[in-house]
Coordinates of C-alpha atoms in Angstrom, one line a residue:
X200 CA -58.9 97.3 111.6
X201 CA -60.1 99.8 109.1
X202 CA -60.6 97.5 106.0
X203 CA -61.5 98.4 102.5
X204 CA -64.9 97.0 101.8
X205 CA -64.0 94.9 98.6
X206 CA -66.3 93.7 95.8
X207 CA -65.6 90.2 94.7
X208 CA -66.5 88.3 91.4
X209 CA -67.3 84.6 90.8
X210 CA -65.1 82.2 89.0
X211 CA -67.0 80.5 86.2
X212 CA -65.5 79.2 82.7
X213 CA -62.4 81.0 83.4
X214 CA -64.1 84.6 83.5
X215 CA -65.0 86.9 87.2
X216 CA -68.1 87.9 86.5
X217 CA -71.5 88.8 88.9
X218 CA -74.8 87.0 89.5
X219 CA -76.8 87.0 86.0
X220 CA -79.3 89.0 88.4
X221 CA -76.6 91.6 89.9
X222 CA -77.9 90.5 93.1
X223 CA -74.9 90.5 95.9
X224 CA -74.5 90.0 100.0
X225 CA -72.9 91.9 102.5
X226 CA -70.2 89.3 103.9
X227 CA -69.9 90.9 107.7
X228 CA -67.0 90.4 110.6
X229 CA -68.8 88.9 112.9
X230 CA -66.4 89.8 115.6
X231 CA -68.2 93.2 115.2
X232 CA -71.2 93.1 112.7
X233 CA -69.0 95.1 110.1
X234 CA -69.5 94.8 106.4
X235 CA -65.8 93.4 105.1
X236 CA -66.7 92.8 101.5
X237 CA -69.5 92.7 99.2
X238 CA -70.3 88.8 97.1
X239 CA -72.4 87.9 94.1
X240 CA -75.5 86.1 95.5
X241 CA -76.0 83.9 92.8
X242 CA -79.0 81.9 91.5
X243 CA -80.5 78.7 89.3
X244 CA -78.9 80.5 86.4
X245 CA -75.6 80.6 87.5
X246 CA -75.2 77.6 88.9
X247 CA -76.2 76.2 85.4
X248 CA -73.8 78.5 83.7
X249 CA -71.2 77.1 85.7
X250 CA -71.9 73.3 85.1
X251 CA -72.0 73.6 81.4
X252 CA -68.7 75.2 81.6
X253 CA -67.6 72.1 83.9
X254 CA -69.1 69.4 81.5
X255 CA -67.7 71.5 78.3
X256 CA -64.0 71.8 80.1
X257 CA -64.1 67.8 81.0
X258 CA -66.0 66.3 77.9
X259 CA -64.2 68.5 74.8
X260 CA -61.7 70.9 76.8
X261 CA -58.0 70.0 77.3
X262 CA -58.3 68.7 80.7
X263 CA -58.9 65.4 79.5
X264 CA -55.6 65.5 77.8
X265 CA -53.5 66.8 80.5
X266 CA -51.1 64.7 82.0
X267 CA -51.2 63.2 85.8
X268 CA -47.8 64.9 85.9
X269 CA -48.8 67.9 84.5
X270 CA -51.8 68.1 86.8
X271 CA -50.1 67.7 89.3
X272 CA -47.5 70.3 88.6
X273 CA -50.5 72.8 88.7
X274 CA -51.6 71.6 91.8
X275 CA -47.7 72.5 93.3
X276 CA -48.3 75.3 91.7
X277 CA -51.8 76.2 93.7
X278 CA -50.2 75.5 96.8
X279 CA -47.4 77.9 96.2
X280 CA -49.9 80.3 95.8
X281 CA -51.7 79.7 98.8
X282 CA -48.6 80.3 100.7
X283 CA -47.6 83.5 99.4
X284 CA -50.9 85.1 99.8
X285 CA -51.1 83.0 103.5
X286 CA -51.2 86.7 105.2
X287 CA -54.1 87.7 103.7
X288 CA -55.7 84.9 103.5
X289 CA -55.9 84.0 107.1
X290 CA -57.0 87.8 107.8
X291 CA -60.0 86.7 105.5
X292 CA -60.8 84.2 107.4
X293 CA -60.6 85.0 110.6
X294 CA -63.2 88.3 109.2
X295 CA -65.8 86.3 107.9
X296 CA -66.1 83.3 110.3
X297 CA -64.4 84.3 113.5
X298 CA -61.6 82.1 114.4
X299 CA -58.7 83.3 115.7
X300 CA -55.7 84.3 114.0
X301 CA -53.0 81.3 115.4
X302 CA -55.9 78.8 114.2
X303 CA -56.5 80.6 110.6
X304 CA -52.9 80.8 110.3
X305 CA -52.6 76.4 110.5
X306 CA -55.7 76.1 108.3
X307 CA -54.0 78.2 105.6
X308 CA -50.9 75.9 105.6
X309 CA -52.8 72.9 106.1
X310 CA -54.7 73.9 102.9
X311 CA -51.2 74.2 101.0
X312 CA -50.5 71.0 102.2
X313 CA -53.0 69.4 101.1
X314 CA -52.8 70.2 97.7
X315 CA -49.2 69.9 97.7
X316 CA -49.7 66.0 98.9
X317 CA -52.8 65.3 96.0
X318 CA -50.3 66.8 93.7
X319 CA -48.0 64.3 94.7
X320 CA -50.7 61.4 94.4
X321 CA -51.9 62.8 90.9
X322 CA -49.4 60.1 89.4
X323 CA -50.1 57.5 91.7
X324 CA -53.5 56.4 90.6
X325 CA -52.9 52.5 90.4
X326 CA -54.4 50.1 88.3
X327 CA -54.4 46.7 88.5
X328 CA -54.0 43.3 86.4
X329 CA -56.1 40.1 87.3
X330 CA -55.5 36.3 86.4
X331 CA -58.8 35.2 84.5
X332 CA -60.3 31.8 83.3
X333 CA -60.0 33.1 79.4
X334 CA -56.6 33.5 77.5
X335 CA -57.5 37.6 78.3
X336 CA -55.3 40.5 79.0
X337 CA -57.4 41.4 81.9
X338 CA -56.6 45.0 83.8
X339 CA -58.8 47.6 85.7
X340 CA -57.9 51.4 85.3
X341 CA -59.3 54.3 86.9
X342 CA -60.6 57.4 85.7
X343 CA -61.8 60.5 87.2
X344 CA -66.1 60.9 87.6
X345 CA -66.7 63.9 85.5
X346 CA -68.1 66.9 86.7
X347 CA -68.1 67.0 90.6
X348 CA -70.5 69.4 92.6
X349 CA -69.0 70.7 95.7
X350 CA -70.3 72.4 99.0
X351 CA -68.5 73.3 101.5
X352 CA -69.2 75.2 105.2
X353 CA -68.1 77.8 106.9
X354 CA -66.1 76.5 110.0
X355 CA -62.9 75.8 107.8
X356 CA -63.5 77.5 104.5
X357 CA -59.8 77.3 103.4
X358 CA -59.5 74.2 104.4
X359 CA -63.1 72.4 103.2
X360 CA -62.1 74.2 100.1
X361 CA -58.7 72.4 99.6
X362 CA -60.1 69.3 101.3
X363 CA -62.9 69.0 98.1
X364 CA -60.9 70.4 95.3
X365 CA -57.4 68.7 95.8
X366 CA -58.0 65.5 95.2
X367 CA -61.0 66.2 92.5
X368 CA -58.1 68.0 90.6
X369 CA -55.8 65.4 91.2
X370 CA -58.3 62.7 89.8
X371 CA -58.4 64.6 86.6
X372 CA -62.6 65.8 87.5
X373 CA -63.7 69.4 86.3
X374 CA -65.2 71.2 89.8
X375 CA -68.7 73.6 90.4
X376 CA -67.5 75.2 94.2
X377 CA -70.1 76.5 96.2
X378 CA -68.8 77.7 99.9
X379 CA -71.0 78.7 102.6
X380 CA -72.7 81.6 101.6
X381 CA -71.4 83.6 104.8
X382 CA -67.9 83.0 104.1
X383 CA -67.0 82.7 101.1
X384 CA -63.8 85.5 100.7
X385 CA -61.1 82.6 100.9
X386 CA -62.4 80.1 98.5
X387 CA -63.1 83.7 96.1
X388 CA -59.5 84.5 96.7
X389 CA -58.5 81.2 95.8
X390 CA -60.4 81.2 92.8
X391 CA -57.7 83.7 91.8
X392 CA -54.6 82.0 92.6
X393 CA -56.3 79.2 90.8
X394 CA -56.5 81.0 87.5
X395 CA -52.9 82.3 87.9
X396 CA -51.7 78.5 88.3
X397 CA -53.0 77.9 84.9
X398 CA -55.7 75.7 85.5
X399 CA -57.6 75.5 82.1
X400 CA -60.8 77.8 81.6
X401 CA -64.2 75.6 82.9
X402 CA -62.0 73.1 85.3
X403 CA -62.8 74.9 88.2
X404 CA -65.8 77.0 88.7
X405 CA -66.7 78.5 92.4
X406 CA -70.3 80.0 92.5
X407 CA -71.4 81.7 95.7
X408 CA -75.3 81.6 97.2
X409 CA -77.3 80.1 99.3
X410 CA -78.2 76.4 100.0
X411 CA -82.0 76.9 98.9
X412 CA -81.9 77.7 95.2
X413 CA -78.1 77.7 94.6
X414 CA -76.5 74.1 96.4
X415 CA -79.9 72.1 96.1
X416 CA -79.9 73.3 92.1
X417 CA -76.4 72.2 92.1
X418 CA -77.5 68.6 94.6
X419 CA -80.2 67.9 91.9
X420 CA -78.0 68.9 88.3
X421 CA -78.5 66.6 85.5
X422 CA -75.1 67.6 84.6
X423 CA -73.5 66.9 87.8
X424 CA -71.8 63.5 88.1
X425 CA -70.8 63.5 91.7
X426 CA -71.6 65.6 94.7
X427 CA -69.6 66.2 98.0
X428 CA -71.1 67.8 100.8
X429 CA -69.4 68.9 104.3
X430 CA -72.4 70.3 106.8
X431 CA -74.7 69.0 109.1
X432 CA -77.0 65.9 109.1
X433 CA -80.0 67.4 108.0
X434 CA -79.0 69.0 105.1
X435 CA -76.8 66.0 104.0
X436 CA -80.0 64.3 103.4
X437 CA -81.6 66.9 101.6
X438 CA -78.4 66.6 98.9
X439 CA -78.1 62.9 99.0
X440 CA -82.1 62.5 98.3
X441 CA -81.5 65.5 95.4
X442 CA -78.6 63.3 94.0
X443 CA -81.0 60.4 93.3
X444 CA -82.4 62.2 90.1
X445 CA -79.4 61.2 88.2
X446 CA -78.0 58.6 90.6
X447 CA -75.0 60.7 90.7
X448 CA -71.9 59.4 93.4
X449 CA -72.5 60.6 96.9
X450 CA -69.7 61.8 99.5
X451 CA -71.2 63.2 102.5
X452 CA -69.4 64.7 105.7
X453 CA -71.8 65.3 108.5
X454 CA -72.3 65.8 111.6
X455 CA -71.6 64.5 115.4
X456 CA -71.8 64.2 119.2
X457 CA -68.2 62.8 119.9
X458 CA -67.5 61.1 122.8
X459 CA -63.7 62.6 124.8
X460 CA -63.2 59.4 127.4
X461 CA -61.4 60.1 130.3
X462 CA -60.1 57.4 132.4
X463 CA -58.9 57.8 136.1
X464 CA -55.4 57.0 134.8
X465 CA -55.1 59.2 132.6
X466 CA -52.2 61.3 132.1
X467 CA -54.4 64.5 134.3
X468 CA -52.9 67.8 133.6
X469 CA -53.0 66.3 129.7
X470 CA -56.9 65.2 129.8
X471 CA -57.8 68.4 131.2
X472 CA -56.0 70.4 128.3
X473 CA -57.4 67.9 126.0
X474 CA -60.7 67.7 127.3
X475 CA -60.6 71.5 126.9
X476 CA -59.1 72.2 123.6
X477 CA -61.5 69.3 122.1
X478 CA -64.5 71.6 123.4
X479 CA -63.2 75.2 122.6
X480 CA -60.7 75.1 119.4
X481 CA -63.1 77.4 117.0
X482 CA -65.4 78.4 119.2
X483 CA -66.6 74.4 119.3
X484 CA -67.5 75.2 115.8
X485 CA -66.4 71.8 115.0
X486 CA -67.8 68.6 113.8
X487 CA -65.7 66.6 115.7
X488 CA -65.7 68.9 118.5
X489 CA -65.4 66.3 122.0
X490 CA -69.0 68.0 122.8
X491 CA -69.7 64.9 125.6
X492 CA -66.8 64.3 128.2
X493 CA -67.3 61.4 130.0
X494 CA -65.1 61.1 132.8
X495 CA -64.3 58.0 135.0
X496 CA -66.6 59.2 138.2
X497 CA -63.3 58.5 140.3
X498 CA -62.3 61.7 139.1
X499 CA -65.2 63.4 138.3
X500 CA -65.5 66.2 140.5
X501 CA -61.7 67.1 140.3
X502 CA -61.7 66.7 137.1
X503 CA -64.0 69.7 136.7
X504 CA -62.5 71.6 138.9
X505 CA -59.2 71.7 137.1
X506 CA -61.0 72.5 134.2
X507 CA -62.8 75.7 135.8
X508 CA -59.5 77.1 137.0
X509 CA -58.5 77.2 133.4
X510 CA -61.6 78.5 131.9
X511 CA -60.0 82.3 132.4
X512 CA -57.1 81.3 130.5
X513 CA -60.1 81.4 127.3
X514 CA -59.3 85.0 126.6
X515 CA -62.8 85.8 124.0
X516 CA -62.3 88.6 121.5
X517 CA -61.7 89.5 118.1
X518 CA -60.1 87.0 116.1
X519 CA -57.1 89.4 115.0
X520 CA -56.2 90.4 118.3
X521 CA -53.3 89.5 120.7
X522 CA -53.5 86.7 122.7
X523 CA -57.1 85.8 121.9
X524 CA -57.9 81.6 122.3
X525 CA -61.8 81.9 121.5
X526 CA -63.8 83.6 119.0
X527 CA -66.9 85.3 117.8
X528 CA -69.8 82.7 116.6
X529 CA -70.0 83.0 112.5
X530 CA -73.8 84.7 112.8
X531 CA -76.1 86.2 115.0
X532 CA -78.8 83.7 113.9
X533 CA -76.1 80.6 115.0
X534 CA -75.6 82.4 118.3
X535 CA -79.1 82.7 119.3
X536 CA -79.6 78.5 118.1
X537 CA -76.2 77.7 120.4
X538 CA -78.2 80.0 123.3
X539 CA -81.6 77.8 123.0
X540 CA -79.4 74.4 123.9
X541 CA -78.0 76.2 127.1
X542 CA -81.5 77.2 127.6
X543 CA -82.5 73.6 127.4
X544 CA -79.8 72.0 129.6
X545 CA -81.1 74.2 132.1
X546 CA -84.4 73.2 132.0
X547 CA -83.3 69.6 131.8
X548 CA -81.4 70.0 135.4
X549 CA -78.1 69.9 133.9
X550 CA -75.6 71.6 136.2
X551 CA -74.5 74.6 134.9
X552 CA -71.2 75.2 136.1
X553 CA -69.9 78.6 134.3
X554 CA -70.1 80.4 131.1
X555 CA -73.4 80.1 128.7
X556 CA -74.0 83.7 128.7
X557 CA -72.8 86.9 126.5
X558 CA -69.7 88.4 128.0
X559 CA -70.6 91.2 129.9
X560 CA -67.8 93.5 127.9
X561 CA -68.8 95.9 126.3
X562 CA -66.0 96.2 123.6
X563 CA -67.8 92.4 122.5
X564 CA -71.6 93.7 122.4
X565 CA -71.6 94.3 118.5
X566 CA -70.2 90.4 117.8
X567 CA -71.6 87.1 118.3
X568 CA -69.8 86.0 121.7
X569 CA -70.6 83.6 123.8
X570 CA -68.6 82.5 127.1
X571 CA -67.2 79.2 127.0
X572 CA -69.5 77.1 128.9
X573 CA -69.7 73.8 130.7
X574 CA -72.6 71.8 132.0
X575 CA -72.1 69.0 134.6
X576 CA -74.0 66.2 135.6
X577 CA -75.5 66.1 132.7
X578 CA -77.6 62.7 131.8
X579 CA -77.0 60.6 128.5
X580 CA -81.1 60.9 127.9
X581 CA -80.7 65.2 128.0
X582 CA -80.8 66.9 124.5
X583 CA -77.2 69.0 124.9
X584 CA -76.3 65.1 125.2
X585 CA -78.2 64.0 122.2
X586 CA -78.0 67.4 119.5
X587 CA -75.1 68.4 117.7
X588 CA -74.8 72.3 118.8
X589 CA -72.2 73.4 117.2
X590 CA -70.8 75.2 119.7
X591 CA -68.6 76.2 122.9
X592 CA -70.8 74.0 124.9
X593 CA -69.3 71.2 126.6
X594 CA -71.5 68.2 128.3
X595 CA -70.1 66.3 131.1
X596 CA -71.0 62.9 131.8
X597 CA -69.6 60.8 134.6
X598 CA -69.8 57.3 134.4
X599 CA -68.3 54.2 136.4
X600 CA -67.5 51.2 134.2
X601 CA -65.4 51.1 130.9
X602 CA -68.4 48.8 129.6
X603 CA -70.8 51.5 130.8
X604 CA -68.2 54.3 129.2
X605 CA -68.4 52.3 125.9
X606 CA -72.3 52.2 126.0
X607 CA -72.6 55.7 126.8
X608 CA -70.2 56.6 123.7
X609 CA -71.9 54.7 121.1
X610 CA -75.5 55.9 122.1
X611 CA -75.7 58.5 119.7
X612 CA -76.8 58.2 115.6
X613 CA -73.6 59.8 115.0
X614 CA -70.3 58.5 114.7
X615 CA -68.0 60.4 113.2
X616 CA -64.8 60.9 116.2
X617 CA -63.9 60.3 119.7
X618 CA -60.7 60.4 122.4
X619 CA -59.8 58.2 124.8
X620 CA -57.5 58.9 127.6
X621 CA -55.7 56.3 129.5
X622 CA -52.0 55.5 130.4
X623 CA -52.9 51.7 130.0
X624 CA -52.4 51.1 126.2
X625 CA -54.1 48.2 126.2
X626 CA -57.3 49.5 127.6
X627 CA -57.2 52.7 125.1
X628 CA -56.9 50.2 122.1
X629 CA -59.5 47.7 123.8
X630 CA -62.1 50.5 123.9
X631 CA -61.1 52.6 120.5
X632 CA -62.1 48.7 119.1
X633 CA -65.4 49.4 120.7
X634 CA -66.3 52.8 119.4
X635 CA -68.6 53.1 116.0
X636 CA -67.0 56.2 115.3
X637 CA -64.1 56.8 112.4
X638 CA -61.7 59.2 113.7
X639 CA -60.2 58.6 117.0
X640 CA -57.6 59.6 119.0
X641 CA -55.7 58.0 122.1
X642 CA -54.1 60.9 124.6
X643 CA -55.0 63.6 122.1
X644 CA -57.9 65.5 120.7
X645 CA -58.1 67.3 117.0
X646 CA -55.2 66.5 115.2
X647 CA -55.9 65.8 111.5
X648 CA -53.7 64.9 108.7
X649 CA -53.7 64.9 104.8
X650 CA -52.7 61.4 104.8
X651 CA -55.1 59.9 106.8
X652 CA -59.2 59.6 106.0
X653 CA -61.5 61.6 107.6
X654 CA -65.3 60.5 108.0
X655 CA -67.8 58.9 109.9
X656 CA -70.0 56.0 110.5
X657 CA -73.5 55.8 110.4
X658 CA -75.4 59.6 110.5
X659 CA -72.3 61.4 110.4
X660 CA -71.7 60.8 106.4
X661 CA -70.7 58.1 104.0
X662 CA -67.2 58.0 102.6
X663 CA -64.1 59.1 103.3
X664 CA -61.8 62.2 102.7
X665 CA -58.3 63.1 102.6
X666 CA -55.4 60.2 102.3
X667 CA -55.4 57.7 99.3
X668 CA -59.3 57.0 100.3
X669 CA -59.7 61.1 99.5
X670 CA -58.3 60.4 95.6
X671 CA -60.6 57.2 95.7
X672 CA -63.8 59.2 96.2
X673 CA -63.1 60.7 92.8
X674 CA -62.3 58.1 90.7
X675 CA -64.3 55.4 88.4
X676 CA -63.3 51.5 88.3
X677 CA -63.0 50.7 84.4
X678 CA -62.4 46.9 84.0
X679 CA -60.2 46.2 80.7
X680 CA -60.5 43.1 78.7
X681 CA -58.4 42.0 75.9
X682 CA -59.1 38.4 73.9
X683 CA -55.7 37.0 73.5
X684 CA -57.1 33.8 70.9
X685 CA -56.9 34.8 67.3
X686 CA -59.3 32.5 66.7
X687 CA -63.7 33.4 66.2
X688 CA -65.3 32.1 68.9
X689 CA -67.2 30.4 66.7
X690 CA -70.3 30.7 68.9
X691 CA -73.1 31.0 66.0

């Protein structure tokens, strides 16, 4: 894996260019702590250099005059490019944030997809005509917000990336892109294919930095219409209170503790995968990782069993390697936070049942590993119950009732997903009606699709992405009236 170190340019107004202050960041593999490639690490100034250019491109610039059809023929365009560089691309992502290859691989052409379906919905932005008491024409039209602000993380670059910019473009919005500031190659990459497609000079503009003094500038812009934000809770307040300086429009994708229900009647062999896959798929680097199984205490203790008997089937290791199912953690700094909750279920009297060290390989010392680790008997009260950790850390709960189940899932101030396993239909449905949570799944765990909306209810984010609700988020309601009397209306 002898990489050339490569030295990467922002995308603003059209132009690659550095930081105004030449700073930069080493970007690092943290499968092994090497330096990969070398980013701008912008500032204040550039994040207002970039905005103007937005607000120039969407108030005077030709974007405004572009077609639906012909945007989205750029968008088909952006996802043809994303496939042919889908090699590449994945290999970037799996060297800045760990994941490995298999699950880079479906994030790269899930992030084609999704602008190849927002290209489709660019012309079919509806209106709508209504009946009023006047002799009126009356219609409502929609038009896009202006210039959206965009900040993405660094568990599914590619895919945040495509997830924020699709539908913006499709909307006919301008776009200031800042990714996480530790992985930030793919959306930098993009930013090429982007310019190839022919998107006009100013429409899209990615910016790399920090959240303190590069995305709270960008949360808190005069300039900025709209902000979207995909991170945890704590920082989602931060940019929605920054937002209220202009009153700008708010779409927020947070955090959670989701509930994985399993049933005694549950298909087995399947919950257990399920159960498994919902914990571990990218390292549990996952906002709607299935961090809390509760299992039907009936089969409780076999249930875990099962699932320790397939722990060594986890193989840990680089990312790009053969056979690997579980990554490196993205830093050093995230590791050691992941390492303080085992720490705490410990001294909470969870059970520790295996994993929630460092491997003891050597070949792994230099990356940011951790085992794959379960805790049982853990207590609804305990905080790796309560906290999002954000990462392979799994919490089991048993519980007796489906009413007590129910209660148990909904204790949390998240609510963004949760599974439910049962072979009795009418049960699964009975309790997904229960759940305060806006993603859930019934004999699966994970699956997520263009065409359907992804958020959460109450501290896991406001509004909706992806599907027709994705294209809603950036679009204004204009109401349309025209007086069909020819006559004054003689009023004065």
């Amino acid at each position: 894996m002898g990489h050339e170190i490569k030295k990467y340019k922002m995308l603003i107004g059209g132009e690659f260019v550095n930081a105004a202050s030449g700073k930069t960041r080493e970007i690092c593999d943290p499968g092994n702590g090497k330096v990969v490639a070398i980013v701008p690490e912008s500032s204040k100034a550039d994040i207002d250099a970039a905005v103007s250019q937005a607000r120039a491109a969407f108030d005077h610039g030709p974007w405004r005059q572009t077609s639906a059809l012909d945007r989205g023929k750029l968008l088909f365009k952006i996802a043809d490019g994303i496939r042919a560089r889908a090699a590449k691309l994945a290999e970037l992502e799996v060297l800045s944030c760990g994941k490995p290859l298999a699950e880079a691989e479906y994030d790269i052409a899930d992030a084609a997809n999704c602008f190849e379906f927002y290209a489709g919905m660019a012309t079919k932005i509806h209106g709508e005509t209504m009946q009023v008491p006047a002799n009126s024409l009356s219609f409502v039209v929609r038009e896009p917000i202006g210039v959206c602000g965009q900040i993405v993380p660094w568990n599914f670059p590619m895919l945040m990336t495509s997830w924020k910019l699709a539908p913006a473009l499709a909307a006919g919005n301008t776009c200031v892109l800042k990714p996480s500031e530790l992985t930030p190659l793919t959306a930098l990459d993009l930013a090429e294919i982007i310019v190839e497609a022919g998107i006009p000079a100013g429409v899209v503009n990615i910016v790399t930095g920090p959240g303190p003094g590069c995305g709270d500038v960008l949360s808190a812009h005069p300039q900025v219409d709209k902000i979207a934000f995909t991170g945890g809770t704590n920082t989602g307040r931060q940019v929605m209170a920054a937002a209220t300086g202009n009153l700008k429009k708010v779409s927020l994708e947070l955090g959670g503790k989701n509930p994985n229900i399993v049933f005694a009647d549950a298909d087995f062999e399947a919950a257990v995968d399920g159960a498994l896959f919902g914990a571990f798929a990218n390292q549990g680097e996952v906002c709607s990782a299935g961090s809390r199984l509760l299992v039907d205490r009936k089969i409780h203790k076999k249930f875990v069993e099962a699932m320790l008997k397939k722990i060594p089937n986890i193989k840990l290791g680089h990312g790009l390697e053969e056979g690997v199912k579980m990554g490196p953690l993205v830093s050093r700094q995230h590791l050691e936070k992941v390492e303080g909750y085992v720490a705490a279920g410990i001294s909470e009297g969870a059970k520790l049942v295996c994993g929630g060290k460092r491997p003891s390989d050597a070949a792994l010392a230099k990356g940011n590993f951790l085992e794959p680790t379960i805790f049982d008997d853990v207590t609804p009260a305990m905080k790796i119950a309560r906290e999002e950790i954000f990462g392979p850390v799994l919490s089991v709960i048993p519980f007796d009732t489906e009413e007590e189940a129910i209660q148990i899932a909904n204790d949390t101030e998240y609510g963004l997903a949760a599974g439910v396993w049962s072979t009795n239909i009418n049960r699964a449905l009975r309790v997904v009606r229960e759940l305060r949570c806006g993603i859930t799944w019934i004999n699966t765990y994970h699956p997520t699709f263009n065409e359907m909306p992804w958020g959460g209810y109450k501290q896991s984010g406001s509004g909706r992405e992806l599907g027709l609700y994705g294209i809603e988020a950036y679009l204004e309601v204009k109401q349309v009236n025209i007086n069909l009397d020819e006559a004054p209306i003689a009023w004065y």
